[in-house]
CSV table of C-alpha atoms in Angstrom, one decimal:
chain,number,residue,atom,x,y,z
B,1,UNK,CA,-4.1,-48.7,16.8
B,2,UNK,CA,-2.7,-46.6,19.7
B,3,UNK,CA,0.6,-46.1,17.9
B,4,UNK,CA,-1.1,-45.1,14.7
B,5,UNK,CA,-3.1,-42.4,16.7
B,6,UNK,CA,0.0,-41.1,18.4
B,7,UNK,CA,1.8,-40.9,15.0
B,8,UNK,CA,-1.1,-39.1,13.5
B,9,UNK,CA,-1.2,-36.6,16.3
B,10,UNK,CA,2.6,-36.0,16.0
B,11,UNK,CA,2.3,-35.4,12.2
B,12,UNK,CA,-0.7,-33.1,12.7
B,13,UNK,CA,1.3,-31.1,15.3
B,14,UNK,CA,4.2,-30.8,13.0
B,15,UNK,CA,2.0,-29.7,10.1
B,16,UNK,CA,0.2,-27.2,12.3
B,17,UNK,CA,3.6,-25.5,13.0
B,18,UNK,CA,4.7,-25.5,9.4
B,19,UNK,CA,5.4,-22.0,8.1
B,20,UNK,CA,2.9,-21.2,5.3
B,21,UNK,CA,3.1,-18.1,3.1
B,22,UNK,CA,-0.6,-17.3,2.5
B,23,UNK,CA,-0.4,-14.4,0.1
B,24,UNK,CA,1.8,-11.8,-1.6
B,25,UNK,CA,0.9,-8.1,-1.7
B,26,UNK,CA,2.7,-5.6,-3.9
B,27,UNK,CA,2.8,-2.0,-2.6
B,28,UNK,CA,4.6,1.2,-3.4
B,29,UNK,CA,6.9,1.5,-6.4
B,30,UNK,CA,8.8,-1.8,-6.0
B,31,UNK,CA,8.0,-3.5,-2.8
B,32,UNK,CA,6.4,-6.8,-1.9
B,33,UNK,CA,4.8,-8.1,1.3
B,34,UNK,CA,4.4,-11.8,2.1
B,35,UNK,CA,1.9,-12.8,4.8
B,36,UNK,CA,2.5,-16.0,6.8
B,37,UNK,CA,0.3,-18.1,9.1
B,38,UNK,CA,2.6,-17.5,12.1
B,39,UNK,CA,5.7,-15.6,13.2
B,40,UNK,CA,8.6,-16.0,10.8
B,41,UNK,CA,11.9,-17.0,12.4
B,42,UNK,CA,15.2,-15.7,11.1
B,43,UNK,CA,16.6,-19.2,11.0
B,44,UNK,CA,13.9,-20.1,8.4
B,45,UNK,CA,15.3,-17.6,6.0
B,46,UNK,CA,18.5,-17.8,4.0
B,47,UNK,CA,19.9,-15.4,1.3
B,48,UNK,CA,22.0,-16.4,-1.7
B,49,UNK,CA,23.6,-14.4,-4.4
B,50,UNK,CA,23.7,-15.9,-7.9
B,51,UNK,CA,25.5,-13.0,-9.5
B,52,UNK,CA,25.7,-9.2,-9.3
B,53,UNK,CA,22.1,-8.6,-10.2
B,54,UNK,CA,20.4,-11.8,-9.1
B,55,UNK,CA,19.6,-12.9,-5.5
B,56,UNK,CA,17.3,-15.5,-4.2
B,57,UNK,CA,15.9,-15.9,-0.7
B,58,UNK,CA,14.9,-19.3,0.5
B,59,UNK,CA,12.1,-19.5,3.1
B,60,UNK,CA,11.6,-22.9,4.7
B,61,UNK,CA,7.9,-23.3,4.4
B,62,UNK,CA,5.1,-23.8,2.0
B,63,UNK,CA,3.9,-21.4,-0.7
B,64,UNK,CA,0.1,-21.7,-0.3
B,65,UNK,CA,-0.9,-20.0,-3.6
B,66,UNK,CA,-0.5,-22.4,-6.5
B,67,UNK,CA,2.1,-21.9,-9.2
B,68,UNK,CA,4.6,-19.1,-9.8
B,69,UNK,CA,3.9,-15.4,-9.2
B,70,UNK,CA,5.9,-12.8,-11.0
B,71,UNK,CA,5.9,-9.1,-10.2
B,72,UNK,CA,7.5,-6.7,-12.7
B,73,UNK,CA,8.8,-3.4,-11.3
B,74,UNK,CA,10.2,-0.3,-12.9
B,75,UNK,CA,13.7,-0.3,-14.6
B,76,UNK,CA,13.5,-4.0,-15.5
B,77,UNK,CA,13.6,-5.3,-11.9
B,78,UNK,CA,11.5,-8.2,-10.8
B,79,UNK,CA,10.5,-10.4,-7.9
B,80,UNK,CA,9.3,-14.0,-8.6
B,81,UNK,CA,8.0,-16.5,-6.0
B,82,UNK,CA,7.6,-20.2,-6.4
B,83,UNK,CA,7.8,-23.4,-4.4
B,84,UNK,CA,11.3,-24.8,-4.8
B,85,UNK,CA,10.8,-28.2,-3.2
B,86,UNK,CA,8.4,-29.6,-0.5
B,87,UNK,CA,10.1,-27.9,2.3
B,88,UNK,CA,11.2,-24.6,0.8
B,89,UNK,CA,9.8,-21.7,-1.3
B,90,UNK,CA,12.1,-19.4,-3.2
B,91,UNK,CA,12.0,-15.7,-3.9
B,92,UNK,CA,14.1,-14.7,-6.9
B,93,UNK,CA,15.0,-11.0,-7.0
B,94,UNK,CA,16.3,-9.5,-10.3
B,95,UNK,CA,18.0,-6.1,-10.0
B,96,UNK,CA,19.9,-3.8,-12.3
B,97,UNK,CA,23.2,-2.0,-11.8
B,98,UNK,CA,21.6,0.9,-10.0
B,99,UNK,CA,19.5,-1.0,-7.5
B,100,UNK,CA,19.8,-3.3,-4.5
B,101,UNK,CA,17.3,-4.8,-2.1
B,102,UNK,CA,16.4,-4.9,1.5
B,103,UNK,CA,14.2,-7.3,3.5
B,104,UNK,CA,12.6,-7.2,6.9
B,105,UNK,CA,10.8,-9.6,9.1
B,106,UNK,CA,8.0,-8.2,11.3
B,107,UNK,CA,6.1,-10.9,13.1
B,108,UNK,CA,4.3,-13.0,10.5
B,109,UNK,CA,5.0,-10.5,7.7
B,110,UNK,CA,8.1,-10.6,5.4
B,111,UNK,CA,8.9,-7.4,3.5
B,112,UNK,CA,11.1,-7.1,0.4
B,113,UNK,CA,12.0,-3.7,-1.2
B,114,UNK,CA,14.0,-3.0,-4.4
B,115,UNK,CA,15.7,0.3,-3.8
B,116,UNK,CA,18.2,2.7,-5.4
B,117,UNK,CA,21.8,2.0,-4.4
B,118,UNK,CA,23.3,4.5,-1.9
B,119,UNK,CA,27.0,5.3,-1.7
B,120,UNK,CA,28.5,3.1,1.1
B,121,UNK,CA,31.8,3.2,2.8
B,122,UNK,CA,33.6,0.4,4.5
B,123,UNK,CA,30.8,-2.1,3.9
B,124,UNK,CA,31.9,-5.7,3.5
B,125,UNK,CA,30.3,-7.7,0.7
B,126,UNK,CA,27.5,-10.0,1.7
B,127,UNK,CA,29.4,-13.0,0.4
B,128,UNK,CA,32.2,-13.9,-2.0
B,129,UNK,CA,30.3,-14.0,-5.3
B,130,UNK,CA,33.0,-16.2,-7.0
B,131,UNK,CA,32.6,-18.9,-4.2
B,132,UNK,CA,28.9,-18.8,-4.4
B,133,UNK,CA,29.0,-19.0,-8.2
B,134,UNK,CA,31.2,-22.1,-7.9
B,135,UNK,CA,29.0,-23.6,-5.4
B,136,UNK,CA,26.0,-23.1,-7.6
B,137,UNK,CA,27.8,-24.9,-10.4
B,138,UNK,CA,28.4,-27.8,-8.1
B,139,UNK,CA,24.9,-27.6,-6.7
B,140,UNK,CA,26.3,-27.0,-3.3
B,141,UNK,CA,25.0,-23.5,-2.5
B,142,UNK,CA,26.3,-22.3,0.9
B,143,UNK,CA,23.8,-20.6,3.1
B,144,UNK,CA,24.9,-17.2,4.2
B,145,UNK,CA,25.2,-17.2,8.0
B,146,UNK,CA,22.2,-15.8,9.7
B,147,UNK,CA,23.8,-13.1,11.8
B,148,UNK,CA,26.1,-11.8,9.1
B,149,UNK,CA,23.5,-11.7,6.4
B,150,UNK,CA,21.0,-10.0,8.6
B,151,UNK,CA,23.4,-7.3,9.6
B,152,UNK,CA,24.7,-6.8,6.0
B,153,UNK,CA,21.4,-6.8,4.2
B,154,UNK,CA,19.2,-4.9,6.6
B,155,UNK,CA,21.7,-2.4,7.7
B,156,UNK,CA,19.9,0.4,5.9
B,157,UNK,CA,16.2,0.0,6.5
B,158,UNK,CA,13.8,1.8,4.1
B,159,UNK,CA,12.2,4.9,5.5
B,160,UNK,CA,8.8,3.2,6.0
B,161,UNK,CA,10.6,0.5,8.1
B,162,UNK,CA,12.4,3.0,10.3
B,163,UNK,CA,9.3,5.2,10.8
B,164,UNK,CA,6.5,2.7,10.9
B,165,UNK,CA,3.2,4.6,11.6
B,166,UNK,CA,0.2,2.6,12.6
B,167,UNK,CA,-3.5,3.1,11.5
B,168,UNK,CA,-5.3,5.2,14.1
B,169,UNK,CA,-8.7,4.1,15.4
B,170,UNK,CA,-10.7,7.4,15.7
B,171,UNK,CA,-14.3,6.2,16.1
B,172,UNK,CA,-16.0,5.2,19.3
B,173,UNK,CA,-17.9,2.5,17.5
B,174,UNK,CA,-17.0,-0.9,19.0
B,175,UNK,CA,-15.1,-3.1,16.6
B,176,UNK,CA,-16.7,-6.2,18.1
B,177,UNK,CA,-20.2,-4.8,18.2
B,178,UNK,CA,-22.8,-6.9,16.3
B,179,UNK,CA,-24.5,-3.7,15.2
B,180,UNK,CA,-21.5,-2.0,13.7
B,181,UNK,CA,-21.2,-1.3,10.0
B,182,UNK,CA,-18.2,-1.7,7.8
B,183,UNK,CA,-14.6,-0.7,8.6
B,184,UNK,CA,-13.5,2.4,6.7
B,185,UNK,CA,-10.1,3.9,6.6
B,186,UNK,CA,-9.7,7.6,5.7
B,187,UNK,CA,-6.4,8.8,4.3
B,188,UNK,CA,-5.8,12.6,4.4
B,189,UNK,CA,-3.3,13.2,1.7
B,190,UNK,CA,0.2,14.6,2.1
B,191,UNK,CA,1.2,15.9,5.6
B,192,UNK,CA,4.4,16.9,7.5
B,193,UNK,CA,7.1,18.0,5.0
B,194,UNK,CA,4.7,17.6,2.1
B,195,UNK,CA,2.4,20.6,1.9
B,196,UNK,CA,0.5,19.2,-1.2
B,197,UNK,CA,-0.9,22.0,-3.4
B,198,UNK,CA,-0.8,25.5,-2.0
B,199,UNK,CA,-3.6,27.5,-3.7
B,200,UNK,CA,-4.5,31.1,-4.1
B,201,UNK,CA,-5.7,31.2,-0.5
B,202,UNK,CA,-2.1,30.2,0.6
B,203,UNK,CA,-3.4,27.2,2.6
B,204,UNK,CA,-1.6,23.9,2.3
B,205,UNK,CA,-3.7,21.0,0.9
B,206,UNK,CA,-2.5,18.9,3.8
B,207,UNK,CA,-4.4,21.0,6.4
B,208,UNK,CA,-7.6,21.2,4.3
B,209,UNK,CA,-7.9,17.5,3.7
B,210,UNK,CA,-7.0,16.6,7.3
B,211,UNK,CA,-9.9,18.8,8.5
B,212,UNK,CA,-12.3,17.2,6.0
B,213,UNK,CA,-11.1,13.7,7.0
B,214,UNK,CA,-11.7,14.4,10.7
B,215,UNK,CA,-15.2,15.7,10.0
B,216,UNK,CA,-15.9,12.7,7.8
B,217,UNK,CA,-14.7,10.3,10.5
B,218,UNK,CA,-17.1,11.8,13.1
B,219,UNK,CA,-20.0,11.6,10.6
B,220,UNK,CA,-19.3,7.9,9.8
B,221,UNK,CA,-18.8,7.1,13.4
B,222,UNK,CA,-22.1,8.6,14.3
B,223,UNK,CA,-23.7,6.3,11.7
B,224,UNK,CA,-22.1,3.1,13.2
B,225,UNK,CA,-19.0,2.6,11.1
B,226,UNK,CA,-15.6,1.7,12.5
B,227,UNK,CA,-13.3,4.4,11.3
B,228,UNK,CA,-9.5,4.5,11.1
B,229,UNK,CA,-7.3,7.2,9.8
B,230,UNK,CA,-3.8,6.9,8.3
B,231,UNK,CA,-2.9,10.2,10.1
B,232,UNK,CA,-4.8,12.5,12.4
B,233,UNK,CA,-2.1,15.1,12.8
B,234,UNK,CA,0.4,16.9,10.6
B,235,UNK,CA,2.8,14.0,9.9
B,236,UNK,CA,4.3,12.7,6.7
B,237,UNK,CA,3.5,9.1,5.7
B,238,UNK,CA,4.9,7.4,2.6
B,239,UNK,CA,2.3,6.4,-0.1
B,240,UNK,CA,2.9,2.7,0.0
B,241,UNK,CA,2.5,2.6,3.8
B,242,UNK,CA,-1.1,4.1,3.6
B,243,UNK,CA,-2.7,1.2,1.7
B,244,UNK,CA,-0.6,-1.2,3.7
B,245,UNK,CA,-2.3,0.1,6.8
B,246,UNK,CA,-5.7,-0.6,5.2
B,247,UNK,CA,-4.7,-4.1,4.4
B,248,UNK,CA,-3.4,-4.7,8.0
B,249,UNK,CA,-6.7,-3.8,9.6
B,250,UNK,CA,-8.7,-5.6,6.9
B,251,UNK,CA,-10.6,-2.5,6.0
B,252,UNK,CA,-13.7,-2.8,3.9
B,253,UNK,CA,-13.2,0.6,2.2
B,254,UNK,CA,-10.2,2.9,1.6
B,255,UNK,CA,-10.8,6.6,0.9
B,256,UNK,CA,-8.0,9.0,0.2
B,257,UNK,CA,-8.9,12.7,0.4
B,258,UNK,CA,-7.0,15.4,-1.6
B,259,UNK,CA,-7.5,18.8,-3.1
B,260,UNK,CA,-6.5,19.4,-6.7
B,261,UNK,CA,-4.7,22.3,-8.4
B,262,UNK,CA,-3.6,23.5,-11.8
B,263,UNK,CA,0.0,24.5,-12.5
B,264,UNK,CA,1.0,28.1,-11.8
B,265,UNK,CA,0.5,30.2,-14.9
B,266,UNK,CA,-2.1,27.9,-16.4
B,267,UNK,CA,-5.0,29.6,-18.2
B,268,UNK,CA,-7.4,26.9,-17.1
B,269,UNK,CA,-9.5,27.6,-14.0
B,270,UNK,CA,-11.4,24.3,-13.3
B,271,UNK,CA,-13.4,23.8,-10.2
B,272,UNK,CA,-15.5,21.1,-8.6
B,273,UNK,CA,-15.2,17.5,-7.3
B,274,UNK,CA,-13.5,14.6,-9.0
B,275,UNK,CA,-13.3,11.0,-7.8
B,276,UNK,CA,-10.7,8.5,-9.1
B,277,UNK,CA,-10.2,4.8,-8.9
B,278,UNK,CA,-6.9,3.0,-9.9
B,279,UNK,CA,-6.1,2.2,-13.5
B,280,UNK,CA,-3.4,2.7,-16.1
B,281,UNK,CA,-5.5,5.5,-17.8
B,282,UNK,CA,-3.3,8.3,-19.2
B,283,UNK,CA,-5.9,11.0,-20.0
B,284,UNK,CA,-4.5,14.5,-19.6
B,285,UNK,CA,-6.8,15.2,-16.6
B,286,UNK,CA,-5.8,12.0,-14.9
B,287,UNK,CA,-2.1,12.6,-15.5
B,288,UNK,CA,-2.3,16.1,-14.1
B,289,UNK,CA,-4.2,15.0,-11.0
B,290,UNK,CA,-1.8,12.1,-10.4
B,291,UNK,CA,1.2,14.3,-10.8
B,292,UNK,CA,0.0,16.4,-7.9
B,293,UNK,CA,-0.6,13.5,-5.6
B,294,UNK,CA,2.2,11.0,-6.4
B,295,UNK,CA,4.8,12.9,-4.3
B,296,UNK,CA,7.5,12.9,-6.9
B,297,UNK,CA,7.5,9.1,-7.4
B,298,UNK,CA,9.0,8.1,-10.7
B,299,UNK,CA,6.7,7.6,-13.7
B,300,UNK,CA,4.7,4.5,-13.2
B,301,UNK,CA,4.9,1.5,-15.4
B,302,UNK,CA,1.5,0.4,-16.9
B,303,UNK,CA,2.6,-3.2,-16.4
B,304,UNK,CA,3.3,-2.5,-12.8
B,305,UNK,CA,0.0,-0.9,-12.2
B,306,UNK,CA,-1.9,-3.5,-14.1
B,307,UNK,CA,-0.4,-6.3,-12.0
B,308,UNK,CA,-2.2,-4.8,-9.0
B,309,UNK,CA,-5.6,-4.7,-10.6
B,310,UNK,CA,-8.4,-7.3,-10.7
B,311,UNK,CA,-11.6,-6.8,-12.6
B,312,UNK,CA,-13.7,-7.3,-9.4
B,313,UNK,CA,-11.8,-4.7,-7.5
B,314,UNK,CA,-12.0,-2.2,-10.4
B,315,UNK,CA,-15.8,-2.6,-10.6
B,316,UNK,CA,-16.2,-2.3,-6.9
B,317,UNK,CA,-14.0,0.8,-6.7
B,318,UNK,CA,-15.8,2.4,-9.7
B,319,UNK,CA,-19.2,1.8,-7.9
B,320,UNK,CA,-17.8,3.3,-4.7
B,321,UNK,CA,-16.5,6.3,-6.6
B,322,UNK,CA,-19.9,6.9,-8.3
B,323,UNK,CA,-21.8,6.7,-5.0
B,324,UNK,CA,-19.4,9.0,-3.1
B,325,UNK,CA,-19.3,11.5,-6.0
B,326,UNK,CA,-23.1,11.5,-6.1
B,327,UNK,CA,-23.3,11.9,-2.3
B,328,UNK,CA,-21.0,14.9,-2.3
B,329,UNK,CA,-22.6,16.7,-5.2
B,330,UNK,CA,-26.1,16.3,-3.7
B,331,UNK,CA,-24.9,17.7,-0.5
B,332,UNK,CA,-23.2,20.7,-2.1
B,333,UNK,CA,-26.3,21.5,-4.2
B,334,UNK,CA,-28.1,22.2,-1.0
B,335,UNK,CA,-26.2,25.4,-0.8
B,336,UNK,CA,-24.5,26.0,-4.2
B,337,UNK,CA,-26.5,26.2,-7.4
B,338,UNK,CA,-23.7,25.5,-9.9
B,339,UNK,CA,-22.1,22.5,-11.7
B,340,UNK,CA,-19.4,21.1,-9.5
B,341,UNK,CA,-19.3,17.7,-11.1
B,342,UNK,CA,-15.8,16.8,-12.3
B,343,UNK,CA,-16.8,13.2,-12.9
B,344,UNK,CA,-15.7,9.8,-11.8
B,345,UNK,CA,-12.4,8.9,-13.5
B,346,UNK,CA,-9.6,6.4,-13.8
B,347,UNK,CA,-6.1,7.3,-12.8
B,348,UNK,CA,-2.6,6.1,-12.0
B,349,UNK,CA,-2.5,7.1,-8.3
B,350,UNK,CA,0.3,5.4,-6.3
B,351,UNK,CA,-1.6,5.8,-3.0
B,352,UNK,CA,-4.2,3.3,-4.3
B,353,UNK,CA,-1.7,0.7,-5.3
B,354,UNK,CA,-1.8,-2.4,-3.2
B,355,UNK,CA,-5.2,-1.9,-1.6
B,356,UNK,CA,-7.1,-5.2,-1.3
B,357,UNK,CA,-10.4,-3.5,-0.9
B,358,UNK,CA,-12.5,-1.0,-2.9
B,359,UNK,CA,-10.5,2.2,-2.9
B,360,UNK,CA,-10.9,5.7,-4.3
B,361,UNK,CA,-9.2,9.0,-4.2
B,362,UNK,CA,-11.4,12.1,-4.0
B,363,UNK,CA,-10.2,15.5,-5.2
B,364,UNK,CA,-12.6,17.6,-3.1
B,365,UNK,CA,-12.0,20.8,-5.1
B,366,UNK,CA,-9.4,23.0,-6.8
B,367,UNK,CA,-7.0,24.9,-4.5
B,368,UNK,CA,-6.0,26.9,-7.5
B,369,UNK,CA,-9.5,28.3,-8.2
B,370,UNK,CA,-9.9,31.8,-6.8
B,371,UNK,CA,-13.4,31.1,-5.4
B,372,UNK,CA,-13.1,27.4,-4.6
B,373,UNK,CA,-9.8,27.9,-2.7
B,374,UNK,CA,-11.6,30.1,-0.2
B,375,UNK,CA,-14.5,27.6,0.2
B,376,UNK,CA,-12.1,24.7,0.8
B,377,UNK,CA,-10.8,26.2,4.0
B,378,UNK,CA,-14.2,27.2,5.3
B,379,UNK,CA,-15.5,24.9,8.0
B,380,UNK,CA,-19.1,25.0,6.7
B,381,UNK,CA,-18.0,23.9,3.2
B,382,UNK,CA,-15.9,21.1,4.8
B,383,UNK,CA,-18.9,19.9,6.8
B,384,UNK,CA,-20.9,19.7,3.5
B,385,UNK,CA,-18.1,17.6,2.0
B,386,UNK,CA,-17.9,15.3,5.0
B,387,UNK,CA,-21.6,14.7,5.1
B,388,UNK,CA,-21.6,14.0,1.3
B,389,UNK,CA,-18.8,11.5,1.6
B,390,UNK,CA,-20.6,9.7,4.4
B,391,UNK,CA,-23.8,9.7,2.4
B,392,UNK,CA,-21.9,8.2,-0.5
B,393,UNK,CA,-20.5,5.4,1.7
B,394,UNK,CA,-24.0,4.7,3.0
B,395,UNK,CA,-25.3,4.5,-0.5
B,396,UNK,CA,-22.5,2.1,-1.6
B,397,UNK,CA,-22.9,-0.2,1.5
B,398,UNK,CA,-26.7,-0.4,1.1
B,399,UNK,CA,-26.3,-1.7,-2.4
B,400,UNK,CA,-23.2,-3.9,-1.6
B,401,UNK,CA,-23.6,-5.2,1.9
């Protein structure tokens, strides 16, 4: 009996240390994040090349989600994950002639990115593809040596890996307080090298939305919410990193704040507030708004966007959008007796891709409208917007505790 107990404890201990990949999270244009139960060791990862456009990564652990998961990315690239045998899961990466890939381990997170090939000089190949191909035929695949493969594959880290901004806690509300409300992350659009829209008042969108986000953070903090921001200064953050921050802190709500604009020379002079949630919708208004906010990222694939959506998240985001839109409009009507309702709409915004919580993008007004552009940079107007957003969050939380 004693030996049985010892054996059981040993097995339990071994199982407790088993690497388990708990979930996969797509983000950005063509990147994937795998979350594990513990720190991932380099020795638990090996890279193999099947041919010029097909690579697989073996991770020695257990794929907790059942079955196979496939993620289709632009330009006929793909990442597939499945359990290969009891001790190993396999990540298959399908590229095209113009793309390559990079991976990075950061604690218990494994990142994979499909990227455009860059001209390289004096770079040795990862491995001899003919030898690997022969080994595959003989079912004797050689594992690429850890140190060599790591240096070769991760030599050029993606921008978000080199410059890895963290979510910023800006509220005084204690995260561990029993009386605190939900965790909200505010995302002021653009920043740094990216001005965003520059309207008639010659004020960059990035400055306007940062001010509104800061005022909103103060208002939400006063009401007992734990508030983070993706940025609280004039810095540039890539779109995929913004929702990734929200996922890392397990935020309950993600709210991205922007200001809209019509193209120069357009005869249209729209004004007012619009709120968007993620979908593959391609209405003219949604496409125009998304074009302003997607920072030049290539045309999205409806299949790619659709793979990130769940009916539950769409419904929750739609409800959040309606409550926030209503909160803003009611607040603006206390001073402005005009129709500023641009509606709650669906749109293909990359900044919302990958968020695991209800998420919306607010266009707080048109920087291209001669009157509204002046209002947007007015602190009193910004205060109305901030209070309206906070009221909308309160309304949503009261109905969806």
